[in-house]
């Protein structure tokens, strides 16, 4: 469109002069004098020719375009001034497009990563939900099994712990002992040849202890060999259990008397031997019968204090106290000690009762001895309970 309108001469001169000045600066930045530029009229066709449409016709007739002089001068100007600016602009535009494309790629990558993270989180959430459901189902199943087992235990009778004592040639039990853990009941069952069975338990042993020796021997003699074997086994087990209980009662009684003796002297169990001796001397001077009228009560109190001191000395030395059941210093009255002295002396001695299950005479003797030992254990337990009741009172 530029050749169709004529520009003012001063504007064309300013553009040419300004471009020439910019080109003359060079690297130094100082503008050199502008070169002589051809008049603008030589570069542009006359307006009248343009308006009348004669310019193109004359070019065709003359075979040479009249705009050639203008193009000859405009091409160097374009290459010198405008082309570098265009190259810079094109480079900037190319970089802008690259940055824009890179930004779009980054944005797409962020969107993909966000979508991937959401998928992973949803997957993990689903896994956790499934695990929680499985765990809940397992707990519910365990609870149902536990409830069912509880109901079965409540409905079904408790099964005893069975100890087989004797079997026949086919391995079938002939004599066995049962222990009901919940009630503590024990009994020995004997199967007879006719299929019936006898049970020797608490009532059998109580009856033997309450009857006299002649009645016991007569009843024992009426039993068969297998029944006598079962009876002796039950008596032997009860004797062992009673001996263990008596030993535990002795240990408990020993511990209680030691503790009360420390309290009597006003000491703790961590006290030294010197502190114990000093406490004994202090009480010995205060409780001496000569300083308390010499009465029988004063002598008994002084003797009881001395026995407590000896008990603590023996206990601290690592031995059993002299005040064991039936011994000196147990705090019992003379009548009680005399009543159970013989039985407890026999119990303090180690007891070993052996028998031959195939010999009826050996079984009969063992039954009599076990009954006698059970009598001793019963008397000893009764005495210890009475003493414990008096001590508590």
mmCIF file of C-alpha atoms in Angstrom:
data_model
loop_
_atom_site.group_PDB
_atom_site.id
_atom_site.type_symbol
_atom_site.label_atom_id
_atom_site.label_comp_id
_atom_site.label_asym_id
_atom_site.label_seq_id
_atom_site.Cartn_x
_atom_site.Cartn_y
_atom_site.Cartn_z
ATOM 1 C CA UNK A 1 0.000 0.000 0.000
ATOM 2 C CA UNK A 2 2.998 2.316 0.417
ATOM 3 C CA UNK A 3 3.459 3.192 -3.307
ATOM 4 C CA UNK A 4 -0.194 4.291 -3.540
ATOM 5 C CA UNK A 5 0.277 7.340 -1.233
ATOM 6 C CA UNK A 6 2.962 9.987 -1.224
ATOM 7 C CA UNK A 7 4.657 10.706 2.101
ATOM 8 C CA UNK A 8 5.714 14.261 3.034
ATOM 9 C CA UNK A 9 9.215 15.144 2.090
ATOM 10 C CA UNK A 10 10.218 16.206 5.598
ATOM 11 C CA UNK A 11 9.011 12.850 7.062
ATOM 12 C CA UNK A 12 11.002 10.843 4.544
ATOM 13 C CA UNK A 13 14.036 13.001 5.182
ATOM 14 C CA UNK A 14 13.704 12.517 8.939
ATOM 15 C CA UNK A 15 13.460 8.749 8.590
ATOM 16 C CA UNK A 16 16.425 8.574 6.240
ATOM 17 C CA UNK A 17 18.454 10.929 8.371
ATOM 18 C CA UNK A 18 17.649 9.149 11.595
ATOM 19 C CA UNK A 19 18.466 5.740 10.071
ATOM 20 C CA UNK A 20 21.706 7.100 8.663
ATOM 21 C CA UNK A 21 22.610 8.515 12.061
ATOM 22 C CA UNK A 22 21.900 5.227 13.764
ATOM 23 C CA UNK A 23 24.022 3.387 11.246
ATOM 24 C CA UNK A 24 26.873 5.878 11.588
ATOM 25 C CA UNK A 25 27.179 5.345 15.351
ATOM 26 C CA UNK A 26 28.721 1.909 14.952
ATOM 27 C CA UNK A 27 30.327 0.296 17.910
ATOM 28 C CA UNK A 28 31.468 3.588 19.423
ATOM 29 C CA UNK A 29 27.946 4.903 19.922
ATOM 30 C CA UNK A 30 28.883 8.292 18.286
ATOM 31 C CA UNK A 31 26.785 9.286 15.325
ATOM 32 C CA UNK A 32 28.719 10.088 12.136
ATOM 33 C CA UNK A 33 27.506 12.744 9.710
ATOM 34 C CA UNK A 34 24.690 11.426 7.575
ATOM 35 C CA UNK A 35 25.431 10.595 3.999
ATOM 36 C CA UNK A 36 23.792 12.450 1.215
ATOM 37 C CA UNK A 37 20.455 10.804 0.504
ATOM 38 C CA UNK A 38 18.666 11.045 -2.803
ATOM 39 C CA UNK A 39 15.574 13.173 -2.863
ATOM 40 C CA UNK A 40 12.404 11.384 -2.016
ATOM 41 C CA UNK A 41 10.886 12.478 -5.293
ATOM 42 C CA UNK A 42 13.265 10.260 -7.164
ATOM 43 C CA UNK A 43 12.177 7.269 -5.123
ATOM 44 C CA UNK A 44 8.426 7.655 -5.333
ATOM 45 C CA UNK A 45 6.275 7.961 -8.416
ATOM 46 C CA UNK A 46 4.310 11.130 -8.963
ATOM 47 C CA UNK A 47 0.957 11.244 -7.266
ATOM 48 C CA UNK A 48 -0.739 12.270 -10.432
ATOM 49 C CA UNK A 49 0.542 9.174 -12.180
ATOM 50 C CA UNK A 50 -0.585 7.009 -9.324
ATOM 51 C CA UNK A 51 -3.964 8.595 -9.184
ATOM 52 C CA UNK A 52 -4.428 8.428 -12.934
ATOM 53 C CA UNK A 53 -3.252 4.831 -13.122
ATOM 54 C CA UNK A 54 -0.522 5.753 -15.536
ATOM 55 C CA UNK A 55 2.396 4.423 -13.486
ATOM 56 C CA UNK A 56 1.837 0.784 -14.154
ATOM 57 C CA UNK A 57 1.037 1.385 -17.807
ATOM 58 C CA UNK A 58 4.263 3.329 -18.323
ATOM 59 C CA UNK A 59 6.259 0.573 -16.652
ATOM 60 C CA UNK A 60 4.806 -1.962 -18.951
ATOM 61 C CA UNK A 61 5.496 0.146 -21.962
ATOM 62 C CA UNK A 62 9.039 1.061 -20.987
ATOM 63 C CA UNK A 63 9.819 -2.513 -19.769
ATOM 64 C CA UNK A 64 11.250 -1.195 -16.528
ATOM 65 C CA UNK A 65 9.384 -0.377 -13.346
ATOM 66 C CA UNK A 66 9.642 3.129 -12.039
ATOM 67 C CA UNK A 67 9.869 1.842 -8.485
ATOM 68 C CA UNK A 68 13.265 0.243 -9.058
ATOM 69 C CA UNK A 69 15.196 3.240 -7.668
ATOM 70 C CA UNK A 70 13.165 3.100 -4.468
ATOM 71 C CA UNK A 71 13.721 -0.645 -4.107
ATOM 72 C CA UNK A 72 17.418 -0.273 -4.708
ATOM 73 C CA UNK A 73 17.712 2.135 -1.786
ATOM 74 C CA UNK A 74 15.166 0.392 0.517
ATOM 75 C CA UNK A 75 16.759 -3.065 0.374
ATOM 76 C CA UNK A 76 20.064 -2.046 1.994
ATOM 77 C CA UNK A 77 18.196 -0.074 4.646
ATOM 78 C CA UNK A 78 16.051 -3.129 5.371
ATOM 79 C CA UNK A 79 19.051 -5.418 5.649
ATOM 80 C CA UNK A 80 20.990 -2.945 7.804
ATOM 81 C CA UNK A 81 18.362 -1.747 10.235
ATOM 82 C CA UNK A 82 15.123 -3.651 10.057
ATOM 83 C CA UNK A 83 16.386 -7.233 9.512
ATOM 84 C CA UNK A 84 18.457 -7.355 12.750
ATOM 85 C CA UNK A 85 15.506 -6.074 14.732
ATOM 86 C CA UNK A 86 13.270 -8.626 13.099
ATOM 87 C CA UNK A 87 15.795 -11.373 13.875
ATOM 88 C CA UNK A 88 15.917 -10.284 17.501
ATOM 89 C CA UNK A 89 12.144 -10.148 17.670
ATOM 90 C CA UNK A 90 11.856 -13.532 15.982
ATOM 91 C CA UNK A 91 14.388 -14.996 18.475
ATOM 92 C CA UNK A 92 12.476 -13.518 21.388
ATOM 93 C CA UNK A 93 9.221 -14.799 19.977
ATOM 94 C CA UNK A 94 10.744 -18.227 19.471
ATOM 95 C CA UNK A 95 11.997 -18.284 23.079
ATOM 96 C CA UNK A 96 8.593 -17.107 24.291
ATOM 97 C CA UNK A 97 6.916 -19.902 22.376
ATOM 98 C CA UNK A 98 9.401 -22.418 23.761
ATOM 99 C CA UNK A 99 8.793 -21.173 27.318
ATOM 100 C CA UNK A 100 5.074 -21.309 26.705
ATOM 101 C CA UNK A 101 5.349 -24.864 25.430
ATOM 102 C CA UNK A 102 7.586 -25.798 28.384
ATOM 103 C CA UNK A 103 5.087 -24.266 30.782
ATOM 104 C CA UNK A 104 2.278 -26.211 29.176
ATOM 105 C CA UNK A 105 4.324 -29.401 29.439
ATOM 106 C CA UNK A 106 5.035 -28.710 33.114
ATOM 107 C CA UNK A 107 1.399 -28.000 33.772
ATOM 108 C CA UNK A 108 0.368 -31.219 32.056
ATOM 109 C CA UNK A 109 2.994 -33.123 34.031
ATOM 110 C CA UNK A 110 1.719 -31.632 37.306
ATOM 111 C CA UNK A 111 -1.825 -32.562 36.383
ATOM 112 C CA UNK A 112 -0.731 -36.128 35.614
ATOM 113 C CA UNK A 113 1.224 -36.390 38.856
ATOM 114 C CA UNK A 114 -1.720 -35.052 40.847
ATOM 115 C CA UNK A 115 -4.037 -37.548 39.184
ATOM 116 C CA UNK A 116 -1.560 -40.364 39.867
ATOM 117 C CA UNK A 117 -1.242 -39.362 43.535
ATOM 118 C CA UNK A 118 -5.004 -39.265 43.896
ATOM 119 C CA UNK A 119 -5.250 -42.726 42.385
ATOM 120 C CA UNK A 120 -2.573 -44.023 44.765
ATOM 121 C CA UNK A 121 -4.305 -42.455 47.753
ATOM 122 C CA UNK A 122 -7.634 -43.942 46.713
ATOM 123 C CA UNK A 123 -5.975 -47.336 46.242
ATOM 124 C CA UNK A 124 -4.345 -47.162 49.687
ATOM 125 C CA UNK A 125 -7.606 -46.047 51.242
ATOM 126 C CA UNK A 126 -9.393 -48.982 49.668
ATOM 127 C CA UNK A 127 -6.707 -51.395 50.923
ATOM 128 C CA UNK A 128 -6.938 -50.014 54.462
ATOM 129 C CA UNK A 129 -10.706 -50.242 54.341
ATOM 130 C CA UNK A 130 -10.496 -53.863 53.223
ATOM 131 C CA UNK A 131 -7.943 -54.676 55.935
ATOM 132 C CA UNK A 132 -10.147 -53.075 58.586
ATOM 133 C CA UNK A 133 -13.132 -55.050 57.363
ATOM 134 C CA UNK A 134 -11.153 -58.296 57.411
ATOM 135 C CA UNK A 135 -9.830 -57.567 60.909
ATOM 136 C CA UNK A 136 -13.315 -56.728 62.127
ATOM 137 C CA UNK A 137 -14.640 -59.956 60.664
ATOM 138 C CA UNK A 138 -11.834 -61.932 62.332
ATOM 139 C CA UNK A 139 -12.554 -60.326 65.706
ATOM 140 C CA UNK A 140 -16.247 -61.006 65.358
ATOM 141 C CA UNK A 141 -15.515 -64.621 64.454
ATOM 142 C CA UNK A 142 -13.186 -65.011 67.445
ATOM 143 C CA UNK A 143 -15.796 -63.456 69.709
ATOM 144 C CA UNK A 144 -18.440 -65.836 68.411
ATOM 145 C CA UNK A 145 -16.123 -68.824 68.929
ATOM 146 C CA UNK A 146 -15.323 -67.649 72.481
ATOM 147 C CA UNK A 147 -18.999 -67.179 73.284
ATOM 148 C CA UNK A 148 -19.801 -70.594 71.843
ATOM 149 C CA UNK A 149 -17.054 -72.215 73.896
ATOM 150 C CA UNK A 150 -18.293 -70.477 77.034
ATOM 151 C CA UNK A 151 -21.782 -71.739 76.383
ATOM 152 C CA UNK A 152 -20.499 -75.243 75.771
ATOM 153 C CA UNK A 153 -18.518 -75.172 79.025
ATOM 154 C CA UNK A 154 -21.557 -73.994 80.929
ATOM 155 C CA UNK A 155 -23.817 -76.599 79.384
ATOM 156 C CA UNK A 156 -21.422 -79.553 79.444
ATOM 157 C CA UNK A 157 -20.375 -81.041 82.791
ATOM 158 C CA UNK A 158 -16.742 -80.421 83.768
ATOM 159 C CA UNK A 159 -14.393 -83.167 82.660
ATOM 160 C CA UNK A 160 -12.170 -84.495 85.448
ATOM 161 C CA UNK A 161 -8.427 -84.953 85.230
ATOM 162 C CA UNK A 162 -7.874 -88.699 85.067
ATOM 163 C CA UNK A 163 -4.885 -90.669 86.327
ATOM 164 C CA UNK A 164 -4.794 -94.296 85.229
ATOM 165 C CA UNK A 165 -3.517 -96.581 87.982
ATOM 166 C CA UNK A 166 -4.097 -100.078 86.583
ATOM 167 C CA UNK A 167 -5.137 -101.500 83.192
ATOM 168 C CA UNK A 168 -6.053 -104.947 81.945
ATOM 169 C CA UNK A 169 -4.342 -106.959 79.217
ATOM 170 C CA UNK A 170 -6.293 -105.082 76.530
ATOM 171 C CA UNK A 171 -5.324 -101.663 77.853
ATOM 172 C CA UNK A 172 -8.705 -100.932 79.402
ATOM 173 C CA UNK A 173 -8.506 -99.059 82.733
ATOM 174 C CA UNK A 174 -9.346 -101.073 85.831
ATOM 175 C CA UNK A 175 -8.311 -98.499 88.442
ATOM 176 C CA UNK A 176 -8.124 -94.745 87.849
ATOM 177 C CA UNK A 177 -8.177 -91.593 89.939
ATOM 178 C CA UNK A 178 -10.264 -88.563 89.003
ATOM 179 C CA UNK A 179 -9.717 -84.944 89.996
ATOM 180 C CA UNK A 180 -12.440 -82.350 89.424
ATOM 181 C CA UNK A 181 -10.490 -79.097 89.209
ATOM 182 C CA UNK A 182 -13.431 -76.758 89.819
ATOM 183 C CA UNK A 183 -14.673 -78.446 92.984
ATOM 184 C CA UNK A 184 -11.400 -80.048 94.119
ATOM 185 C CA UNK A 185 -13.128 -83.401 94.591
ATOM 186 C CA UNK A 186 -10.924 -86.470 94.141
ATOM 187 C CA UNK A 187 -11.862 -90.140 94.017
ATOM 188 C CA UNK A 188 -10.451 -93.472 92.897
ATOM 189 C CA UNK A 189 -12.674 -95.613 90.675
ATOM 190 C CA UNK A 190 -12.298 -99.421 90.615
ATOM 191 C CA UNK A 191 -14.058 -101.519 87.954
ATOM 192 C CA UNK A 192 -15.072 -104.981 89.062
ATOM 193 C CA UNK A 193 -15.161 -108.082 86.898
ATOM 194 C CA UNK A 194 -18.955 -107.977 86.689
ATOM 195 C CA UNK A 195 -18.880 -104.481 85.169
ATOM 196 C CA UNK A 196 -19.820 -102.613 88.343
ATOM 197 C CA UNK A 197 -17.505 -100.086 89.941
ATOM 198 C CA UNK A 198 -16.588 -98.797 93.378
ATOM 199 C CA UNK A 199 -15.599 -95.219 94.201
ATOM 200 C CA UNK A 200 -13.277 -94.402 97.107
ATOM 201 C CA UNK A 201 -13.454 -90.716 97.968
ATOM 202 C CA UNK A 202 -13.927 -88.260 100.810
ATOM 203 C CA UNK A 203 -16.732 -90.164 102.495
ATOM 204 C CA UNK A 204 -14.745 -93.414 102.462
ATOM 205 C CA UNK A 205 -11.705 -91.815 104.101
ATOM 206 C CA UNK A 206 -13.838 -89.964 106.675
ATOM 207 C CA UNK A 207 -15.591 -93.207 107.601
ATOM 208 C CA UNK A 208 -12.267 -95.007 108.071
ATOM 209 C CA UNK A 209 -10.956 -92.222 110.319
ATOM 210 C CA UNK A 210 -14.124 -92.143 112.420
ATOM 211 C CA UNK A 211 -14.371 -95.903 112.978
ATOM 212 C CA UNK A 212 -12.215 -97.855 115.381
ATOM 213 C CA UNK A 213 -9.390 -100.120 114.333
ATOM 214 C CA UNK A 214 -11.397 -103.374 114.511
ATOM 215 C CA UNK A 215 -14.199 -102.029 112.329
ATOM 216 C CA UNK A 216 -11.684 -100.672 109.819
ATOM 217 C CA UNK A 217 -9.794 -103.954 109.617
ATOM 218 C CA UNK A 218 -13.007 -105.931 109.183
ATOM 219 C CA UNK A 219 -14.195 -103.719 106.339
ATOM 220 C CA UNK A 220 -10.785 -103.773 104.623
ATOM 221 C CA UNK A 221 -10.690 -107.570 104.832
ATOM 222 C CA UNK A 222 -13.999 -107.761 102.943
ATOM 223 C CA UNK A 223 -12.571 -106.013 99.879
ATOM 224 C CA UNK A 224 -11.225 -107.824 96.845
ATOM 225 C CA UNK A 225 -7.578 -107.483 95.858
ATOM 226 C CA UNK A 226 -8.364 -104.947 93.146
ATOM 227 C CA UNK A 227 -10.629 -102.941 95.435
ATOM 228 C CA UNK A 228 -7.987 -102.998 98.171
ATOM 229 C CA UNK A 229 -5.420 -101.783 95.652
ATOM 230 C CA UNK A 230 -7.676 -98.851 94.719
ATOM 231 C CA UNK A 231 -8.326 -98.004 98.370
ATOM 232 C CA UNK A 232 -4.606 -98.000 99.231
ATOM 233 C CA UNK A 233 -3.860 -95.778 96.240
ATOM 234 C CA UNK A 234 -6.476 -93.244 97.347
ATOM 235 C CA UNK A 235 -5.198 -93.286 100.940
ATOM 236 C CA UNK A 236 -1.602 -92.848 99.749
ATOM 237 C CA UNK A 237 -2.476 -89.849 97.558
ATOM 238 C CA UNK A 238 -4.437 -88.218 100.357
ATOM 239 C CA UNK A 239 -1.547 -88.775 102.751
ATOM 240 C CA UNK A 240 0.870 -87.083 100.339
ATOM 241 C CA UNK A 241 -1.497 -84.168 99.767
ATOM 242 C CA UNK A 242 -2.106 -83.787 103.514
ATOM 243 C CA UNK A 243 1.636 -83.822 104.229
ATOM 244 C CA UNK A 244 2.178 -81.081 101.657
ATOM 245 C CA UNK A 245 -0.576 -78.966 103.185
ATOM 246 C CA UNK A 246 0.873 -79.488 106.672
ATOM 247 C CA UNK A 247 4.300 -78.428 105.439
ATOM 248 C CA UNK A 248 2.814 -75.302 103.889
ATOM 249 C CA UNK A 249 0.946 -74.521 107.108
ATOM 250 C CA UNK A 250 4.180 -74.909 109.056
ATOM 251 C CA UNK A 251 5.938 -72.499 106.718
ATOM 252 C CA UNK A 252 3.092 -69.989 106.997
ATOM 253 C CA UNK A 253 3.023 -70.359 110.768
ATOM 254 C CA UNK A 254 6.802 -69.923 110.924
ATOM 255 C CA UNK A 255 6.593 -66.747 108.842
ATOM 256 C CA UNK A 256 3.794 -65.371 110.988
ATOM 257 C CA UNK A 257 5.611 -66.066 114.261
ATOM 258 C CA UNK A 258 8.816 -64.504 112.942
ATOM 259 C CA UNK A 259 6.944 -61.390 111.858
ATOM 260 C CA UNK A 260 5.131 -61.115 115.212
ATOM 261 C CA UNK A 261 8.456 -61.579 117.046
ATOM 262 C CA UNK A 262 9.995 -58.672 115.143
ATOM 263 C CA UNK A 263 6.981 -56.584 116.058
ATOM 264 C CA UNK A 264 7.311 -57.699 119.670
ATOM 265 C CA UNK A 265 10.873 -56.314 119.839
ATOM 266 C CA UNK A 266 9.926 -53.208 117.848
ATOM 267 C CA UNK A 267 12.261 -54.049 114.967
ATOM 268 C CA UNK A 268 12.052 -54.484 111.239
ATOM 269 C CA UNK A 269 13.208 -57.561 109.388
ATOM 270 C CA UNK A 270 16.136 -55.542 108.007
ATOM 271 C CA UNK A 271 17.470 -54.897 111.531
ATOM 272 C CA UNK A 272 21.009 -56.007 112.326
ATOM 273 C CA UNK A 273 21.996 -58.643 114.871
ATOM 274 C CA UNK A 274 23.343 -55.928 117.145
ATOM 275 C CA UNK A 275 19.995 -54.140 117.143
ATOM 276 C CA UNK A 276 18.243 -57.447 117.964
ATOM 277 C CA UNK A 277 20.632 -58.144 120.858
ATOM 278 C CA UNK A 278 20.179 -54.636 122.247
ATOM 279 C CA UNK A 279 16.384 -54.952 122.073
ATOM 280 C CA UNK A 280 16.543 -58.336 123.833
ATOM 281 C CA UNK A 281 18.752 -56.990 126.643
ATOM 282 C CA UNK A 282 16.479 -53.998 127.119
ATOM 283 C CA UNK A 283 13.372 -56.191 127.445
ATOM 284 C CA UNK A 284 15.208 -58.764 129.569
ATOM 285 C CA UNK A 285 16.033 -56.074 132.131
ATOM 286 C CA UNK A 286 12.481 -54.737 132.052
ATOM 287 C CA UNK A 287 10.719 -58.143 132.122
ATOM 288 C CA UNK A 288 12.993 -59.981 134.544
ATOM 289 C CA UNK A 289 10.880 -61.894 137.125
ATOM 290 C CA UNK A 290 12.859 -60.360 140.013
ATOM 291 C CA UNK A 291 11.717 -56.902 138.940
ATOM 292 C CA UNK A 292 8.112 -58.020 138.474
ATOM 293 C CA UNK A 293 7.350 -59.710 141.783
ATOM 294 C CA UNK A 294 8.623 -63.154 140.819
ATOM 295 C CA UNK A 295 5.130 -64.403 139.931
ATOM 296 C CA UNK A 296 4.382 -67.282 137.597
ATOM 297 C CA UNK A 297 2.933 -64.854 135.029
ATOM 298 C CA UNK A 298 6.156 -62.825 135.076
ATOM 299 C CA UNK A 299 8.227 -65.990 134.590
ATOM 300 C CA UNK A 300 6.055 -67.154 131.660
ATOM 301 C CA UNK A 301 6.234 -63.727 130.004
ATOM 302 C CA UNK A 302 10.015 -63.641 130.409
ATOM 303 C CA UNK A 303 10.313 -67.193 129.012
ATOM 304 C CA UNK A 304 8.064 -66.340 126.035
ATOM 305 C CA UNK A 305 10.195 -63.262 125.319
ATOM 306 C CA UNK A 306 13.347 -65.380 125.449
ATOM 307 C CA UNK A 307 11.828 -67.978 123.090
ATOM 308 C CA UNK A 308 10.962 -65.224 120.617
ATOM 309 C CA UNK A 309 14.539 -64.023 120.722
ATOM 310 C CA UNK A 310 15.885 -67.553 120.139
ATOM 311 C CA UNK A 311 13.409 -68.046 117.276
ATOM 312 C CA UNK A 312 14.665 -64.892 115.538
ATOM 313 C CA UNK A 313 18.301 -65.875 116.077
ATOM 314 C CA UNK A 314 17.743 -69.313 114.532
ATOM 315 C CA UNK A 315 15.688 -67.841 111.717
ATOM 316 C CA UNK A 316 18.403 -65.303 110.906
ATOM 317 C CA UNK A 317 20.979 -68.110 111.001
ATOM 318 C CA UNK A 318 19.108 -69.854 108.159
ATOM 319 C CA UNK A 319 17.451 -72.706 110.089
ATOM 320 C CA UNK A 320 13.891 -73.372 111.046
ATOM 321 C CA UNK A 321 12.776 -71.821 114.276
ATOM 322 C CA UNK A 322 12.537 -73.859 117.388
ATOM 323 C CA UNK A 323 8.931 -72.785 117.572
ATOM 324 C CA UNK A 324 7.723 -75.139 114.819
ATOM 325 C CA UNK A 325 4.492 -76.977 115.373
ATOM 326 C CA UNK A 326 4.850 -79.015 118.507
ATOM 327 C CA UNK A 327 8.293 -77.562 119.360
ATOM 328 C CA UNK A 328 9.418 -75.132 122.008
ATOM 329 C CA UNK A 329 8.307 -71.571 121.791
ATOM 330 C CA UNK A 330 5.201 -72.148 119.682
ATOM 331 C CA UNK A 331 3.177 -70.262 122.270
ATOM 332 C CA UNK A 332 0.794 -73.155 122.972
ATOM 333 C CA UNK A 333 -0.571 -74.026 126.349
ATOM 334 C CA UNK A 334 0.861 -77.020 128.175
ATOM 335 C CA UNK A 335 -2.361 -79.013 127.803
ATOM 336 C CA UNK A 336 -2.438 -78.533 124.026
ATOM 337 C CA UNK A 337 1.222 -79.487 123.633
ATOM 338 C CA UNK A 338 0.745 -82.654 125.662
ATOM 339 C CA UNK A 339 -2.378 -83.587 123.696
ATOM 340 C CA UNK A 340 -0.656 -83.411 120.305
ATOM 341 C CA UNK A 341 2.987 -83.891 121.272
ATOM 342 C CA UNK A 342 3.252 -87.535 120.339
ATOM 343 C CA UNK A 343 1.461 -87.103 117.011
ATOM 344 C CA UNK A 344 3.617 -84.156 116.006
ATOM 345 C CA UNK A 345 6.824 -85.881 116.993
ATOM 346 C CA UNK A 346 5.847 -88.698 114.649
ATOM 347 C CA UNK A 347 5.027 -86.213 111.884
ATOM 348 C CA UNK A 348 8.351 -84.430 112.228
ATOM 349 C CA UNK A 349 10.109 -87.700 111.467
ATOM 350 C CA UNK A 350 10.301 -88.664 107.769
ATOM 351 C CA UNK A 351 7.605 -91.195 106.909
ATOM 352 C CA UNK A 352 8.039 -93.716 104.096
ATOM 353 C CA UNK A 353 5.326 -96.290 103.475
ATOM 354 C CA UNK A 354 5.902 -98.855 100.759
ATOM 355 C CA UNK A 355 3.695 -101.713 99.566
ATOM 356 C CA UNK A 356 3.458 -104.364 96.885
ATOM 357 C CA UNK A 357 0.244 -104.036 94.775
ATOM 358 C CA UNK A 358 0.296 -107.786 94.000
ATOM 359 C CA UNK A 359 0.572 -108.804 97.702
ATOM 360 C CA UNK A 360 -2.680 -108.592 99.659
ATOM 361 C CA UNK A 361 -0.948 -108.693 103.041
ATOM 362 C CA UNK A 362 1.297 -105.778 102.026
ATOM 363 C CA UNK A 363 -1.729 -103.824 100.834
ATOM 364 C CA UNK A 364 -3.592 -104.489 104.109
ATOM 365 C CA UNK A 365 -0.636 -103.292 106.221
ATOM 366 C CA UNK A 366 -0.205 -100.215 104.046
ATOM 367 C CA UNK A 367 -3.893 -99.342 104.395
ATOM 368 C CA UNK A 368 -3.658 -99.551 108.206
ATOM 369 C CA UNK A 369 -0.505 -97.378 108.263
ATOM 370 C CA UNK A 370 -1.984 -94.774 105.941
ATOM 371 C CA UNK A 371 -5.096 -94.541 108.094
ATOM 372 C CA UNK A 372 -2.931 -94.015 111.187
ATOM 373 C CA UNK A 373 -0.865 -91.291 109.460
ATOM 374 C CA UNK A 374 -4.015 -89.575 108.262
ATOM 375 C CA UNK A 375 -5.238 -89.570 111.887
ATOM 376 C CA UNK A 376 -2.026 -87.752 112.868
ATOM 377 C CA UNK A 377 -2.415 -85.210 110.080
ATOM 378 C CA UNK A 378 -6.019 -84.602 111.092
ATOM 379 C CA UNK A 379 -5.076 -83.993 114.741
ATOM 380 C CA UNK A 380 -2.213 -81.713 113.756
ATOM 381 C CA UNK A 381 -4.453 -79.664 111.461
ATOM 382 C CA UNK A 382 -7.059 -79.359 114.209
ATOM 383 C CA UNK A 383 -4.478 -78.138 116.715
ATOM 384 C CA UNK A 384 -3.061 -75.608 114.291
ATOM 385 C CA UNK A 385 -6.541 -74.275 113.502
ATOM 386 C CA UNK A 386 -7.292 -73.887 117.196
ATOM 387 C CA UNK A 387 -4.009 -72.099 117.782
ATOM 388 C CA UNK A 388 -4.635 -69.833 114.801
ATOM 389 C CA UNK A 389 -8.058 -68.967 116.216
ATOM 390 C CA UNK A 390 -6.603 -68.076 119.593
ATOM 391 C CA UNK A 391 -3.848 -66.062 118.004
ATOM 392 C CA UNK A 392 -6.393 -64.102 115.977
ATOM 393 C CA UNK A 393 -8.516 -63.478 119.053
#
